[in-house]
PDB file of C-alpha atoms and ligand atoms in Angstrom:
ATOM      1  CA  MET B  30       0.039   0.055   0.096  1.00 95.00           C
ATOM      2  CA  LYS B  31       1.057   3.475  -0.733  1.00 97.00           C
ATOM      3  CA  LEU B  32      -0.035   6.962   0.515  1.00 98.00           C
ATOM      4  CA  ILE B  33      -0.093   9.242  -2.663  1.00 98.00           C
ATOM      5  CA  THR B  34      -0.158  12.857  -2.026  1.00 98.00           C
ATOM      6  CA  ALA B  35      -0.431  15.227  -5.028  1.00 98.00           C
ATOM      7  CA  VAL B  36      -0.400  18.932  -5.041  1.00 98.00           C
ATOM      8  CA  VAL B  37      -2.120  20.371  -8.196  1.00 98.00           C
ATOM      9  CA  ARG B  38      -3.529  23.613  -9.561  1.00 98.00           C
ATOM     10  CA  PRO B  39      -7.047  24.380  -8.226  1.00 98.00           C
ATOM     11  CA  GLU B  40      -8.268  25.007 -11.793  1.00 98.00           C
ATOM     12  CA  ARG B  41      -7.373  21.337 -12.766  1.00 98.00           C
ATOM     13  CA  LEU B  42      -9.239  19.797  -9.819  1.00 98.00           C
ATOM     14  CA  ALA B  43     -12.251  18.775 -11.798  1.00 98.00           C
ATOM     15  CA  GLN B  44     -10.317  17.083 -14.459  1.00 98.00           C
ATOM     16  CA  VAL B  45      -8.109  15.341 -11.821  1.00 98.00           C
ATOM     17  CA  LYS B  46     -11.174  14.079  -9.973  1.00 97.00           C
ATOM     18  CA  ALA B  47     -12.662  12.771 -13.208  1.00 96.00           C
ATOM     19  CA  ALA B  48      -9.357  10.965 -14.054  1.00 97.00           C
ATOM     20  CA  LEU B  49      -8.998   9.452 -10.671  1.00 96.00           C
ATOM     21  CA  PHE B  50     -12.576   8.295 -10.869  1.00 93.00           C
ATOM     22  CA  ARG B  51     -11.944   6.582 -14.126  1.00 94.00           C
ATOM     23  CA  ALA B  52      -8.743   4.899 -12.727  1.00 93.00           C
ATOM     24  CA  GLY B  53     -11.057   3.440  -9.951  1.00 91.00           C
ATOM     25  CA  VAL B  54      -9.661   5.493  -7.154  1.00 91.00           C
ATOM     26  CA  THR B  55     -12.637   6.091  -4.701  1.00 84.00           C
ATOM     27  CA  GLY B  56     -11.137   7.250  -1.400  1.00 92.00           C
ATOM     28  CA  ILE B  57      -9.745  10.773  -1.492  1.00 95.00           C
ATOM     29  CA  THR B  58      -9.125  13.617   0.870  1.00 97.00           C
ATOM     30  CA  ILE B  59      -8.832  16.995  -0.529  1.00 97.00           C
ATOM     31  CA  ASN B  60      -7.399  20.200   1.150  1.00 98.00           C
ATOM     32  CA  ARG B  61      -6.875  23.730  -0.148  1.00 98.00           C
ATOM     33  CA  VAL B  62      -3.450  24.744   0.694  1.00 98.00           C
ATOM     34  CA  SER B  63      -0.838  27.550   0.063  1.00 96.00           C
ATOM     35  CA  GLY B  64       2.351  26.319  -1.392  1.00 94.00           C
ATOM     36  CA  HIS B  65       5.747  27.463  -2.728  1.00 92.00           C
ATOM     37  CA  GLY B  66       7.377  25.539  -5.492  1.00 89.00           C
ATOM     38  CA  GLY B  67      10.596  27.334  -6.010  1.00 83.00           C
ATOM     39  CA  GLU B  68       9.536  30.300  -8.076  1.00 79.00           C
ATOM     40  CA  VAL B  69      11.384  33.379  -6.790  1.00 75.00           C
ATOM     41  CA  GLU B  70      10.245  36.864  -7.605  1.00 72.00           C
ATOM     42  CA  LEU B  71      12.686  39.747  -7.382  1.00 68.00           C
ATOM     43  CA  GLN B  72      11.597  43.195  -6.353  1.00 70.00           C
ATOM     44  CA  GLU B  73      13.758  46.158  -7.063  1.00 70.00           C
ATOM     45  CA  HIS B  74      14.110  48.573  -4.259  1.00 72.00           C
ATOM     46  CA  TYR B  75      16.184  51.718  -3.602  1.00 72.00           C
ATOM     47  CA  ARG B  76      19.210  49.957  -1.924  1.00 73.00           C
ATOM     48  CA  GLY B  77      19.124  46.596  -3.592  1.00 77.00           C
ATOM     49  CA  ARG B  78      16.826  43.725  -4.486  1.00 76.00           C
ATOM     50  CA  THR B  79      14.523  41.849  -2.227  1.00 77.00           C
ATOM     51  CA  VAL B  80      13.716  38.214  -2.855  1.00 76.00           C
ATOM     52  CA  VAL B  81       9.818  37.653  -2.525  1.00 79.00           C
ATOM     53  CA  LEU B  82       8.755  34.035  -1.912  1.00 79.00           C
ATOM     54  CA  GLU B  83       5.304  33.968  -3.334  1.00 85.00           C
ATOM     55  CA  PHE B  84       2.705  31.389  -1.957  1.00 92.00           C
ATOM     56  CA  ARG B  85       0.142  30.107  -4.487  1.00 93.00           C
ATOM     57  CA  GLU B  86      -3.212  28.576  -3.971  1.00 97.00           C
ATOM     58  CA  LYS B  87      -2.989  24.740  -4.590  1.00 97.00           C
ATOM     59  CA  VAL B  88      -5.052  21.717  -3.939  1.00 98.00           C
ATOM     60  CA  ARG B  89      -3.581  18.766  -2.074  1.00 98.00           C
ATOM     61  CA  LEU B  90      -5.040  15.361  -2.673  1.00 98.00           C
ATOM     62  CA  GLU B  91      -4.382  12.353  -0.451  1.00 98.00           C
ATOM     63  CA  MET B  92      -5.095   8.766  -1.577  1.00 97.00           C
ATOM     64  CA  ALA B  93      -4.286   5.477   0.184  1.00 96.00           C
ATOM     65  CA  VAL B  94      -4.213   2.972  -2.501  1.00 95.00           C
ATOM     66  CA  SER B  95      -3.327  -0.877  -2.789  1.00 94.00           C
ATOM     67  CA  GLU B  96      -0.428  -1.773  -5.072  1.00 94.00           C
ATOM     68  CA  PRO B  97      -2.260  -2.260  -8.300  1.00 92.00           C
ATOM     69  CA  PHE B  98      -3.661   1.148  -8.090  1.00 94.00           C
ATOM     70  CA  VAL B  99      -0.354   2.859  -7.579  1.00 96.00           C
ATOM     71  CA  GLU B 100       0.704   3.423 -11.193  1.00 96.00           C
ATOM     72  CA  PRO B 101      -2.817   4.058 -12.609  1.00 96.00           C
ATOM     73  CA  THR B 102      -3.312   6.780  -9.833  1.00 97.00           C
ATOM     74  CA  ILE B 103       0.039   8.498 -10.826  1.00 98.00           C
ATOM     75  CA  LYS B 104      -0.820   8.202 -14.475  1.00 97.00           C
ATOM     76  CA  ALA B 105      -4.308   9.743 -14.015  1.00 97.00           C
ATOM     77  CA  ILE B 106      -2.821  12.696 -12.039  1.00 98.00           C
ATOM     78  CA  LEU B 107      -0.054  13.342 -14.569  1.00 98.00           C
ATOM     79  CA  THR B 108      -2.346  13.446 -17.621  1.00 98.00           C
ATOM     80  CA  SER B 109      -5.021  15.490 -15.976  1.00 98.00           C
ATOM     81  CA  ALA B 110      -3.014  18.088 -13.909  1.00 98.00           C
ATOM     82  CA  ARG B 111      -0.317  18.929 -16.390  1.00 98.00           C
ATOM     83  CA  THR B 112      -0.440  22.166 -18.317  1.00 97.00           C
ATOM     84  CA  GLY B 113       3.249  22.158 -19.262  1.00 97.00           C
ATOM     85  CA  HIS B 114       4.017  25.366 -17.220  1.00 95.00           C
ATOM     86  CA  VAL B 115       5.909  25.834 -14.071  1.00 94.00           C
ATOM     87  CA  GLY B 116       3.761  25.229 -10.975  1.00 94.00           C
ATOM     88  CA  ASP B 117       1.970  22.216 -12.218  1.00 97.00           C
ATOM     89  CA  GLY B 118       2.595  20.525  -8.920  1.00 97.00           C
ATOM     90  CA  LYS B 119       4.012  17.346  -7.552  1.00 98.00           C
ATOM     91  CA  ILE B 120       3.233  13.787  -6.585  1.00 98.00           C
ATOM     92  CA  PHE B 121       4.722  12.224  -3.460  1.00 98.00           C
ATOM     93  CA  VAL B 122       4.547   8.418  -2.901  1.00 98.00           C
ATOM     94  CA  GLN B 123       5.166   7.049   0.574  1.00 98.00           C
ATOM     95  CA  PRO B 124       4.854   3.477   1.954  1.00 98.00           C
ATOM     96  CA  LEU B 125       1.743   2.997   4.003  1.00 97.00           C
ATOM     97  CA  GLU B 126       2.031   0.666   6.969  1.00 97.00           C
ATOM     98  CA  ARG B 127      -1.573   0.224   8.068  1.00 97.00           C
ATOM     99  CA  VAL B 128      -5.187   1.057   7.105  1.00 95.00           C
ATOM    100  CA  ILE B 129      -8.169   0.288   9.129  1.00 94.00           C
ATOM    101  CA  ARG B 130     -11.880   0.799   8.087  1.00 93.00           C
ATOM    102  CA  ILE B 131     -13.509   1.995  11.237  1.00 93.00           C
ATOM    103  CA  ARG B 132     -17.024   0.686  10.382  1.00 92.00           C
ATOM    104  CA  THR B 133     -16.050  -2.906   9.880  1.00 92.00           C
ATOM    105  CA  GLY B 134     -12.566  -3.320  11.255  1.00 92.00           C
ATOM    106  CA  GLU B 135     -11.265  -4.379   8.031  1.00 92.00           C
ATOM    107  CA  VAL B 136      -7.522  -3.732   7.505  1.00 93.00           C
ATOM    108  CA  ASP B 137      -5.014  -3.005   4.792  1.00 92.00           C
ATOM    109  CA  THR B 138      -5.940  -3.648   1.196  1.00 89.00           C
ATOM    110  CA  ALA B 139      -9.513  -4.684   2.158  1.00 89.00           C
ATOM    111  CA  ALA B 140      -9.921  -1.309   3.802  1.00 88.00           C
ATOM    112  CA  VAL B 141      -8.566   0.794   0.920  1.00 87.00           C
ATOM    113  CA  THR B 142      -9.828   0.666  -2.558  1.00 63.00           C
ATOM    114  CA  ALA B 143     -10.743  -2.855  -2.710  1.00 51.00           C
ATOM    115  CA  VAL B 144     -12.700  -3.152  -5.906  1.00 50.00           C
ATOM    116  CA  THR B 145     -11.673  -2.815  -9.594  1.00 54.00           C
ATOM    117  CA  ALA B 146     -12.254   0.295 -11.559  1.00 52.00           C
ATOM    118  CA  ASP B 147     -14.878  -1.532 -13.549  1.00 58.00           C
ATOM    119  CA  ALA B 148     -16.839  -2.441 -10.399  1.00 63.00           C
ATOM    120  CA  VAL B 149     -16.722   1.125  -9.098  1.00 60.00           C
ATOM    121  CA  GLN B 150     -18.001   2.564 -12.285  1.00 54.00           C
ATOM    122  CA  LYS B 151     -20.822   0.005 -12.598  1.00 59.00           C
ATOM    123  CA  GLN B 152     -21.842   0.760  -9.014  1.00 63.00           C
ATOM    124  CA  ALA B 153     -21.852   4.540  -9.661  1.00 58.00           C
ATOM    125  CA  LEU B 154     -23.930   4.249 -12.744  1.00 60.00           C
ATOM    126  CA  LYS B 155     -26.442   2.030 -10.959  1.00 69.00           C
ATOM    127  CA  GLU B 156     -26.736   4.649  -8.104  1.00 67.00           C
ATOM    128  CA  ALA B 157     -27.075   7.477 -10.684  1.00 65.00           C
ATOM    129  CA  LYS B 158     -30.076   5.547 -12.268  1.00 67.00           C
ATOM    130  CA  LEU B 159     -31.854   5.142  -8.849  1.00 60.00           C
TER     131      LEU B 159
HETATM  132  N1  ATP V  14       9.646  19.678  -2.316  1.00 56.91           N
HETATM  133  C1  ATP V  14       8.342  20.008  -1.919  1.00 56.91           C
HETATM  134  N2  ATP V  14       7.866  19.734  -0.830  1.00 56.91           N
HETATM  135  C2  ATP V  14       6.590  20.059  -0.424  1.00 56.91           C
HETATM  136  N3  ATP V  14       5.754  20.617  -1.312  1.00 56.91           N
HETATM  137  C3  ATP V  14       6.121  20.939  -2.487  1.00 56.91           C
HETATM  138  C4  ATP V  14       7.523  20.622  -2.947  1.00 56.91           C
HETATM  139  N4  ATP V  14       7.703  21.155  -4.194  1.00 56.91           N
HETATM  140  C5  ATP V  14       6.437  21.567  -4.525  1.00 56.91           C
HETATM  141  N5  ATP V  14       5.574  21.423  -3.604  1.00 56.91           N
HETATM  142  C6  ATP V  14       4.205  21.900  -3.487  1.00 56.91           C
HETATM  143  O1  ATP V  14       3.707  21.901  -4.897  1.00 56.91           O
HETATM  144  C7  ATP V  14       3.250  23.090  -5.366  1.00 56.91           C
HETATM  145  C8  ATP V  14       3.609  23.219  -6.775  1.00 56.91           C
HETATM  146  O2  ATP V  14       4.959  23.170  -6.910  1.00 56.91           O
HETATM  147  P1  ATP V  14       5.654  23.453  -8.318  1.00 56.91           P
HETATM  148  O3  ATP V  14       4.757  22.813  -9.395  1.00 56.91           O
HETATM  149  O4  ATP V  14       6.038  24.754  -8.367  1.00 56.91           O
HETATM  150  O5  ATP V  14       6.962  22.373  -8.167  1.00 56.91           O
HETATM  151  P2  ATP V  14       8.267  22.503  -8.934  1.00 56.91           P
HETATM  152  O6  ATP V  14       9.162  21.343  -8.499  1.00 56.91           O
HETATM  153  O7  ATP V  14       8.810  23.902  -8.713  1.00 56.91           O
HETATM  154  O8  ATP V  14       7.946  22.313 -10.381  1.00 56.91           O
HETATM  155  P3  ATP V  14       7.971  23.433 -11.698  1.00 56.91           P
HETATM  156  O9  ATP V  14       9.267  23.490 -12.127  1.00 56.91           O
HETATM  157  O10 ATP V  14       6.973  22.818 -12.662  1.00 56.91           O
HETATM  158  O11 ATP V  14       7.368  24.660 -11.039  1.00 56.91           O
HETATM  159  C9  ATP V  14       3.900  24.143  -4.389  1.00 56.91           C
HETATM  160  O12 ATP V  14       3.222  25.152  -4.305  1.00 56.91           O
HETATM  161  C10 ATP V  14       3.990  23.250  -3.053  1.00 56.91           C
HETATM  162  O13 ATP V  14       2.699  23.393  -2.537  1.00 56.91           O
HETATM  163 MG1   MG V  15       7.907  25.505  -9.198  1.00 56.91          MG
END
């Protein structure tokens, strides 16, 4: 299992969510964050130059996924979040030791995304028709 954290542009969030859904990723936590990604702006002043570190609005997504979902999740984020300009964001992948579903006590892969993308989409379509 891995914990995938992605920082993306807020204006790409809708596309990222759609791509993740298509990849079968169903458990996501989203935060609006301020981030700095290395861009430095220089301001000219009377006695020299001041470096200004600008913080930009970003969205951070966190997804705990089982191994088969790691590469599809990364691919979905890359294709949906990329504009090709600086500030597109980053993806961090960390090993994940334990996951517990509180309702059932299920652990690890049974507690994260446990069904295939196909099953997720079929279920969503079924619910949309109700
Ligand atoms: N090393 C890092 N650690 C933590 N957060 C980071 C790191 N790098 C980037 N971020 C987060 O990602 C956001 C977007 O970063 P950004 O896309 O500018 O990364 P970058 O490595 O500078 O790539 P680029 O060259 O495309 O700008 C930042 O605002 C910050 O929230
Ligand atoms: Mg940057």
